[in-house]
PDB file of C-alpha atoms in Angstrom:
ATOM      1  CA  ALA A   1       0.000   0.000   0.000  1.00 83.00           C
ATOM      2  CA  GLN A   2       1.065   3.570  -0.570  1.00 86.00           C
ATOM      3  CA  SER A   3       0.868   6.546   1.750  1.00 92.00           C
ATOM      4  CA  VAL A   4       1.723  10.226   1.614  1.00 96.00           C
ATOM      5  CA  THR A   5       2.772  12.481   4.469  1.00 96.00           C
ATOM      6  CA  GLN A   6       2.711  16.231   4.195  1.00 97.00           C
ATOM      7  CA  LEU A   7       4.668  17.384   7.182  1.00 90.00           C
ATOM      8  CA  ASP A   8       3.169  20.849   7.502  1.00 95.00           C
ATOM      9  CA  SER A   9      -0.545  21.539   7.683  1.00 95.00           C
ATOM     10  CA  GLN A  10       0.022  25.254   7.189  1.00 96.00           C
ATOM     11  CA  VAL A  11       2.970  27.292   5.914  1.00 97.00           C
ATOM     12  CA  PRO A  12       3.006  31.081   6.322  1.00 97.00           C
ATOM     13  CA  VAL A  13       5.450  32.946   4.083  1.00 97.00           C
ATOM     14  CA  PHE A  14       5.976  36.558   3.145  1.00 97.00           C
ATOM     15  CA  GLU A  15       5.201  37.687  -0.374  1.00 96.00           C
ATOM     16  CA  GLU A  16       8.198  37.419  -2.733  1.00 96.00           C
ATOM     17  CA  ALA A  17       9.978  35.042  -0.346  1.00 97.00           C
ATOM     18  CA  PRO A  18      10.869  31.457  -1.358  1.00 98.00           C
ATOM     19  CA  VAL A  19       8.813  28.533  -0.117  1.00 98.00           C
ATOM     20  CA  GLU A  20       9.213  24.784   0.213  1.00 97.00           C
ATOM     21  CA  LEU A  21       6.277  22.457   0.908  1.00 98.00           C
ATOM     22  CA  ARG A  22       7.410  19.083   2.149  1.00 98.00           C
ATOM     23  CA  CYS A  23       6.112  15.697   1.064  1.00 98.00           C
ATOM     24  CA  ASN A  24       7.260  12.191   1.904  1.00 97.00           C
ATOM     25  CA  TYR A  25       5.781   9.004   0.536  1.00 96.00           C
ATOM     26  CA  SER A  26       5.865   5.328   1.373  1.00 94.00           C
ATOM     27  CA  SER A  27       5.542   2.496  -1.129  1.00 91.00           C
ATOM     28  CA  SER A  28       6.907  -0.989  -1.712  1.00 89.00           C
ATOM     29  CA  VAL A  29       6.627  -0.552  -5.485  1.00 89.00           C
ATOM     30  CA  SER A  30       7.585   2.140  -7.960  1.00 88.00           C
ATOM     31  CA  VAL A  31       5.335   5.165  -7.952  1.00 90.00           C
ATOM     32  CA  TYR A  32       4.330   8.240  -9.834  1.00 92.00           C
ATOM     33  CA  LEU A  33       4.165  11.469  -7.851  1.00 95.00           C
ATOM     34  CA  PHE A  34       2.007  14.559  -8.195  1.00 96.00           C
ATOM     35  CA  TRP A  35       1.364  17.963  -6.718  1.00 97.00           C
ATOM     36  CA  TYR A  36      -2.107  19.449  -7.022  1.00 97.00           C
ATOM     37  CA  VAL A  37      -3.313  22.925  -6.033  1.00 97.00           C
ATOM     38  CA  GLN A  38      -6.791  23.783  -4.793  1.00 96.00           C
ATOM     39  CA  TYR A  39      -7.738  27.456  -4.786  1.00 94.00           C
ATOM     40  CA  PRO A  40     -10.574  28.469  -2.431  1.00 89.00           C
ATOM     41  CA  ASN A  41     -13.920  26.957  -3.438  1.00 85.00           C
ATOM     42  CA  GLN A  42     -12.488  25.344  -6.545  1.00 89.00           C
ATOM     43  CA  GLY A  43     -11.506  21.890  -7.754  1.00 91.00           C
ATOM     44  CA  LEU A  44      -7.985  20.506  -7.853  1.00 94.00           C
ATOM     45  CA  GLN A  45      -5.567  21.492 -10.594  1.00 94.00           C
ATOM     46  CA  LEU A  46      -2.457  19.531 -11.501  1.00 94.00           C
ATOM     47  CA  LEU A  47       0.698  21.567 -10.797  1.00 96.00           C
ATOM     48  CA  LEU A  48       3.276  19.005 -11.866  1.00 95.00           C
ATOM     49  CA  LYS A  49       4.012  15.291 -11.952  1.00 94.00           C
ATOM     50  CA  TYR A  50       6.975  12.970 -11.830  1.00 93.00           C
ATOM     51  CA  LEU A  51       6.690   9.870 -13.984  1.00 88.00           C
ATOM     52  CA  SER A  52      10.316   9.049 -14.806  1.00 85.00           C
ATOM     53  CA  GLY A  53      13.537  10.653 -16.049  1.00 87.00           C
ATOM     54  CA  SER A  54      14.913  13.878 -14.619  1.00 89.00           C
ATOM     55  CA  THR A  55      14.305  14.132 -10.909  1.00 91.00           C
ATOM     56  CA  LEU A  56      13.700  17.888 -11.123  1.00 96.00           C
ATOM     57  CA  VAL A  57      10.231  18.537 -12.448  1.00 96.00           C
ATOM     58  CA  LYS A  58       8.970  21.943 -13.493  1.00 96.00           C
ATOM     59  CA  GLY A  59       5.291  22.779 -13.340  1.00 94.00           C
ATOM     60  CA  ILE A  60       2.908  25.633 -13.863  1.00 94.00           C
ATOM     61  CA  ASN A  61       2.980  28.998 -12.083  1.00 93.00           C
ATOM     62  CA  GLY A  62       6.739  28.821 -11.444  1.00 96.00           C
ATOM     63  CA  PHE A  63       6.623  25.768  -9.168  1.00 97.00           C
ATOM     64  CA  GLU A  64       9.089  22.905  -9.300  1.00 97.00           C
ATOM     65  CA  ALA A  65       9.599  19.703  -7.327  1.00 98.00           C
ATOM     66  CA  GLU A  66      12.472  17.314  -6.845  1.00 96.00           C
ATOM     67  CA  PHE A  67      12.072  13.557  -6.593  1.00 95.00           C
ATOM     68  CA  ASN A  68      14.500  12.010  -4.109  1.00 95.00           C
ATOM     69  CA  LYS A  69      14.211   8.237  -4.144  1.00 92.00           C
ATOM     70  CA  SER A  70      16.626   7.599  -1.281  1.00 93.00           C
ATOM     71  CA  GLN A  71      14.741   9.965   1.009  1.00 94.00           C
ATOM     72  CA  THR A  72      11.335   9.054  -0.478  1.00 95.00           C
ATOM     73  CA  SER A  73      10.553  12.736  -0.808  1.00 96.00           C
ATOM     74  CA  PHE A  74       8.979  14.985  -3.399  1.00 97.00           C
ATOM     75  CA  HIS A  75       9.204  18.522  -2.027  1.00 98.00           C
ATOM     76  CA  LEU A  76       7.591  21.432  -3.847  1.00 98.00           C
ATOM     77  CA  ARG A  77       9.412  24.753  -4.211  1.00 98.00           C
ATOM     78  CA  LYS A  78       8.890  28.218  -5.588  1.00 98.00           C
ATOM     79  CA  PRO A  79      11.623  30.890  -5.507  1.00 97.00           C
ATOM     80  CA  SER A  80       9.244  33.828  -5.034  1.00 97.00           C
ATOM     81  CA  VAL A  81       5.595  33.557  -4.004  1.00 97.00           C
ATOM     82  CA  HIS A  82       2.715  35.897  -4.754  1.00 96.00           C
ATOM     83  CA  ILE A  83      -0.584  36.572  -3.055  1.00 95.00           C
ATOM     84  CA  SER A  84      -2.264  34.602  -5.827  1.00 95.00           C
ATOM     85  CA  ASP A  85      -0.450  31.443  -4.644  1.00 96.00           C
ATOM     86  CA  THR A  86      -2.660  31.335  -1.549  1.00 96.00           C
ATOM     87  CA  ALA A  87      -4.222  27.883  -1.756  1.00 96.00           C
ATOM     88  CA  GLU A  88      -4.196  24.329  -0.450  1.00 97.00           C
ATOM     89  CA  TYR A  89      -1.478  22.137  -1.934  1.00 98.00           C
ATOM     90  CA  PHE A  90      -1.792  18.368  -2.118  1.00 97.00           C
ATOM     91  CA  CYS A  91       0.977  15.871  -2.696  1.00 97.00           C
ATOM     92  CA  ALA A  92      -0.206  12.580  -4.186  1.00 96.00           C
ATOM     93  CA  VAL A  93       1.146   9.177  -5.155  1.00 94.00           C
ATOM     94  CA  SER A  94       0.051   6.467  -7.545  1.00 91.00           C
ATOM     95  CA  ALA A  95       1.577   2.996  -7.757  1.00 88.00           C
ATOM     96  CA  LEU A  96       2.597   1.868 -11.211  1.00 84.00           C
ATOM     97  CA  GLY A  97      -0.140  -0.097 -12.907  1.00 79.00           C
ATOM     98  CA  THR A  98      -2.959   1.156 -10.710  1.00 80.00           C
ATOM     99  CA  ASP A  99      -5.612   3.788 -11.305  1.00 78.00           C
ATOM    100  CA  LYS A 100      -5.791   4.997  -7.737  1.00 86.00           C
ATOM    101  CA  ILE A 101      -4.141   8.245  -6.655  1.00 91.00           C
ATOM    102  CA  ILE A 102      -3.683   8.637  -2.913  1.00 93.00           C
ATOM    103  CA  PHE A 103      -3.561  12.166  -1.582  1.00 95.00           C
ATOM    104  CA  GLY A 104      -1.800  13.660   1.395  1.00 96.00           C
ATOM    105  CA  LYS A 105      -3.739  15.742   3.895  1.00 95.00           C
ATOM    106  CA  GLY A 106      -2.751  18.999   2.236  1.00 96.00           C
ATOM    107  CA  THR A 107      -0.673  22.039   3.175  1.00 97.00           C
ATOM    108  CA  ARG A 108      -2.272  25.444   3.312  1.00 97.00           C
ATOM    109  CA  LEU A 109       0.052  28.092   1.891  1.00 97.00           C
ATOM    110  CA  HIS A 110      -0.660  31.421   3.542  1.00 96.00           C
ATOM    111  CA  ILE A 111       0.995  34.423   1.924  1.00 95.00           C
ATOM    112  CA  LEU A 112       1.724  37.344   4.237  1.00 92.00           C
ATOM    113  CA  PRO A 113       1.817  40.874   2.762  1.00 87.00           C
TER     114      PRO A 113
ATOM    115  CA  ASP B   1     -16.006  24.134 -22.804  1.00 67.00           C
ATOM    116  CA  THR B   2     -15.603  22.719 -19.318  1.00 70.00           C
ATOM    117  CA  ALA B   3     -13.545  19.497 -19.360  1.00 92.00           C
ATOM    118  CA  VAL B   4     -15.121  17.794 -16.327  1.00 95.00           C
ATOM    119  CA  SER B   5     -18.448  19.234 -15.263  1.00 95.00           C
ATOM    120  CA  GLN B   6     -20.478  18.357 -12.196  1.00 96.00           C
ATOM    121  CA  THR B   7     -24.041  19.259 -11.341  1.00 96.00           C
ATOM    122  CA  PRO B   8     -25.280  20.599  -9.088  1.00 97.00           C
ATOM    123  CA  LYS B   9     -22.535  22.786  -7.618  1.00 95.00           C
ATOM    124  CA  TYR B  10     -24.393  23.081  -4.304  1.00 97.00           C
ATOM    125  CA  LEU B  11     -26.901  20.688  -2.795  1.00 97.00           C
ATOM    126  CA  VAL B  12     -28.706  21.233   0.498  1.00 97.00           C
ATOM    127  CA  THR B  13     -31.061  18.492   1.580  1.00 97.00           C
ATOM    128  CA  GLN B  14     -32.660  16.929   4.622  1.00 97.00           C
ATOM    129  CA  MET B  15     -31.609  13.743   6.348  1.00 97.00           C
ATOM    130  CA  GLY B  16     -33.215  10.676   4.893  1.00 97.00           C
ATOM    131  CA  ASN B  17     -33.583  12.055   1.376  1.00 97.00           C
ATOM    132  CA  ASP B  18     -32.156  10.471  -1.774  1.00 97.00           C
ATOM    133  CA  LYS B  19     -30.066  12.614  -4.107  1.00 97.00           C
ATOM    134  CA  SER B  20     -27.912  12.304  -7.216  1.00 97.00           C
ATOM    135  CA  ILE B  21     -24.833  14.136  -8.459  1.00 98.00           C
ATOM    136  CA  LYS B  22     -24.000  14.052 -12.140  1.00 97.00           C
ATOM    137  CA  CYS B  23     -20.619  14.185 -13.824  1.00 97.00           C
ATOM    138  CA  GLU B  24     -19.671  14.469 -17.466  1.00 97.00           C
ATOM    139  CA  GLN B  25     -16.287  14.716 -19.164  1.00 96.00           C
ATOM    140  CA  ASN B  26     -15.596  15.773 -22.744  1.00 95.00           C
ATOM    141  CA  LEU B  27     -11.908  14.852 -22.772  1.00 93.00           C
ATOM    142  CA  GLY B  28     -12.308  11.411 -24.281  1.00 91.00           C
ATOM    143  CA  HIS B  29     -10.875   9.869 -21.110  1.00 91.00           C
ATOM    144  CA  ASP B  30     -11.477   6.209 -20.331  1.00 89.00           C
ATOM    145  CA  THR B  31     -11.574   6.280 -16.530  1.00 91.00           C
ATOM    146  CA  MET B  32     -13.698   8.333 -14.166  1.00 94.00           C
ATOM    147  CA  TYR B  33     -13.629   8.666 -10.379  1.00 94.00           C
ATOM    148  CA  TRP B  34     -15.515   9.948  -7.379  1.00 96.00           C
ATOM    149  CA  TYR B  35     -13.611  11.432  -4.460  1.00 96.00           C
ATOM    150  CA  LYS B  36     -14.968  12.752  -1.168  1.00 96.00           C
ATOM    151  CA  GLN B  37     -13.325  15.738   0.526  1.00 95.00           C
ATOM    152  CA  ASP B  38     -14.244  16.154   4.171  1.00 93.00           C
ATOM    153  CA  SER B  39     -14.294  19.306   6.267  1.00 92.00           C
ATOM    154  CA  LYS B  40     -10.579  18.933   7.002  1.00 90.00           C
ATOM    155  CA  LYS B  41      -9.832  18.869   3.257  1.00 91.00           C
ATOM    156  CA  PHE B  42      -8.906  15.181   3.314  1.00 93.00           C
ATOM    157  CA  LEU B  43      -9.516  13.548  -0.085  1.00 94.00           C
ATOM    158  CA  LYS B  44     -10.537   9.925  -0.236  1.00 93.00           C
ATOM    159  CA  ILE B  45     -11.319   7.887  -3.311  1.00 93.00           C
ATOM    160  CA  MET B  46     -14.745   6.265  -3.410  1.00 95.00           C
ATOM    161  CA  PHE B  47     -15.156   4.664  -6.839  1.00 92.00           C
ATOM    162  CA  SER B  48     -13.645   4.456 -10.271  1.00 91.00           C
ATOM    163  CA  TYR B  49     -15.042   3.250 -13.563  1.00 90.00           C
ATOM    164  CA  ASN B  50     -13.167   2.328 -16.705  1.00 88.00           C
ATOM    165  CA  ASN B  51     -15.319   2.398 -19.809  1.00 82.00           C
ATOM    166  CA  LYS B  52     -18.498   1.670 -17.797  1.00 82.00           C
ATOM    167  CA  GLU B  53     -16.884  -1.078 -15.723  1.00 87.00           C
ATOM    168  CA  LEU B  54     -16.436  -0.673 -11.939  1.00 89.00           C
ATOM    169  CA  ILE B  55     -12.728  -0.858 -11.134  1.00 87.00           C
ATOM    170  CA  ILE B  56     -12.318   0.614  -7.664  1.00 85.00           C
ATOM    171  CA  ASN B  57     -14.902   0.301  -4.922  1.00 85.00           C
ATOM    172  CA  GLU B  58     -13.467   1.505  -1.636  1.00 87.00           C
ATOM    173  CA  THR B  59     -15.063   0.959   1.746  1.00 79.00           C
ATOM    174  CA  VAL B  60     -18.107   3.116   1.202  1.00 87.00           C
ATOM    175  CA  PRO B  61     -21.595   2.598   2.690  1.00 91.00           C
ATOM    176  CA  ASN B  62     -23.843   0.811   0.234  1.00 91.00           C
ATOM    177  CA  ARG B  63     -26.154   3.833   0.361  1.00 96.00           C
ATOM    178  CA  PHE B  64     -23.731   5.223  -2.242  1.00 95.00           C
ATOM    179  CA  SER B  65     -24.175   3.791  -5.723  1.00 94.00           C
ATOM    180  CA  PRO B  66     -22.271   4.944  -8.788  1.00 94.00           C
ATOM    181  CA  LYS B  67     -23.698   4.529 -12.252  1.00 93.00           C
ATOM    182  CA  SER B  68     -21.904   4.951 -15.569  1.00 93.00           C
ATOM    183  CA  PRO B  69     -24.234   4.937 -18.581  1.00 92.00           C
ATOM    184  CA  ASP B  70     -21.285   5.520 -20.920  1.00 92.00           C
ATOM    185  CA  LYS B  71     -17.610   6.336 -20.555  1.00 89.00           C
ATOM    186  CA  ALA B  72     -18.249  10.081 -20.598  1.00 94.00           C
ATOM    187  CA  HIS B  73     -20.637  10.033 -17.637  1.00 96.00           C
ATOM    188  CA  LEU B  74     -20.392   8.899 -14.037  1.00 96.00           C
ATOM    189  CA  ASN B  75     -23.224   9.689 -11.655  1.00 96.00           C
ATOM    190  CA  LEU B  76     -23.369   9.211  -7.902  1.00 97.00           C
ATOM    191  CA  HIS B  77     -26.633   8.344  -6.191  1.00 97.00           C
ATOM    192  CA  ILE B  78     -26.940   8.542  -2.427  1.00 97.00           C
ATOM    193  CA  ASN B  79     -29.828   6.981  -0.531  1.00 96.00           C
ATOM    194  CA  SER B  80     -31.039   7.858   2.956  1.00 97.00           C
ATOM    195  CA  LEU B  81     -28.680  10.788   3.409  1.00 97.00           C
ATOM    196  CA  GLU B  82     -27.032  11.235   6.801  1.00 97.00           C
ATOM    197  CA  LEU B  83     -25.424  14.263   8.454  1.00 96.00           C
ATOM    198  CA  GLY B  84     -21.991  12.655   8.021  1.00 94.00           C
ATOM    199  CA  ASP B  85     -22.426  12.632   4.252  1.00 96.00           C
ATOM    200  CA  SER B  86     -21.946  16.395   4.212  1.00 97.00           C
ATOM    201  CA  ALA B  87     -18.782  17.021   2.210  1.00 97.00           C
ATOM    202  CA  VAL B  88     -17.519  18.170  -1.153  1.00 97.00           C
ATOM    203  CA  TYR B  89     -17.697  15.444  -3.782  1.00 97.00           C
ATOM    204  CA  PHE B  90     -15.291  15.640  -6.695  1.00 97.00           C
ATOM    205  CA  CYS B  91     -15.533  13.869  -9.982  1.00 97.00           C
ATOM    206  CA  ALA B  92     -12.329  13.289 -11.946  1.00 95.00           C
ATOM    207  CA  SER B  93     -11.218  11.579 -15.126  1.00 94.00           C
ATOM    208  CA  SER B  94      -7.997  10.213 -16.547  1.00 91.00           C
ATOM    209  CA  LEU B  95      -6.721   8.958 -19.859  1.00 84.00           C
ATOM    210  CA  VAL B  96      -6.407   5.175 -19.652  1.00 69.00           C
ATOM    211  CA  SER B  97      -4.642   5.094 -16.300  1.00 67.00           C
ATOM    212  CA  GLY B  98      -4.632   7.348 -13.282  1.00 63.00           C
ATOM    213  CA  ASN B  99      -0.845   7.096 -13.329  1.00 70.00           C
ATOM    214  CA  TYR B 100      -0.757  10.137 -15.608  1.00 75.00           C
ATOM    215  CA  GLY B 101      -2.866  12.274 -13.292  1.00 82.00           C
ATOM    216  CA  TYR B 102      -6.489  13.256 -13.102  1.00 90.00           C
ATOM    217  CA  THR B 103      -8.547  16.159 -14.373  1.00 93.00           C
ATOM    218  CA  PHE B 104     -10.957  17.234 -11.652  1.00 94.00           C
ATOM    219  CA  GLY B 105     -14.367  18.802 -11.776  1.00 95.00           C
ATOM    220  CA  SER B 106     -15.115  21.842  -9.626  1.00 94.00           C
ATOM    221  CA  GLY B 107     -16.931  19.833  -6.973  1.00 95.00           C
ATOM    222  CA  THR B 108     -20.406  19.496  -5.482  1.00 97.00           C
ATOM    223  CA  ARG B 109     -20.844  20.788  -1.956  1.00 96.00           C
ATOM    224  CA  LEU B 110     -23.415  18.564  -0.259  1.00 97.00           C
ATOM    225  CA  THR B 111     -24.923  19.785   2.983  1.00 97.00           C
ATOM    226  CA  VAL B 112     -27.275  17.489   4.874  1.00 97.00           C
ATOM    227  CA  VAL B 113     -29.442  19.218   7.494  1.00 97.00           C
TER     228      VAL B 113
END
């Protein structure tokens, strides 16, 4: 079985500062990894995904994530955040060959002016 | 055109009633899903269908019954609604396998009073 742990339930950060949202996963088989963003009162939107190849993945809105197999991590980063990045961010994992995506509990990114 | 559309967006109903939520996707995807997001934002998969065939059926009360008339539609019917059913229900779809990520609808906020 797979599981995802998002270590921080909420991350406050000043506007234009860098941010890192942490994600660790557990799986006995190879996995695909995702980050989704949920803006207030909206559905989830795919930010980026790691399927294979380069461990540094670039996504939309200036976000990137790095897959670290030895540390079973997939942390999300952005060098400079904006007020519009205020949202809930979900890390997710899917085992190869399955349809099911398992989500972490989410991290609320709170941008301070 | 909206890729994954759900109706209604909001649903307020009394305990004991029966209600349905509809979902349609125009992406040509083969697999569709229902997820439940509780008040703490936790997302849990309920069902998935691949080309009208039930693939995933998580531990969900049998008051919940999905129906897929064709691969572009997946409806969710809920009998004898309970207070604990209050949540946001998301429909999603994926091309062939969920390993490549989902496209989500904007959600249906169900409130049982």
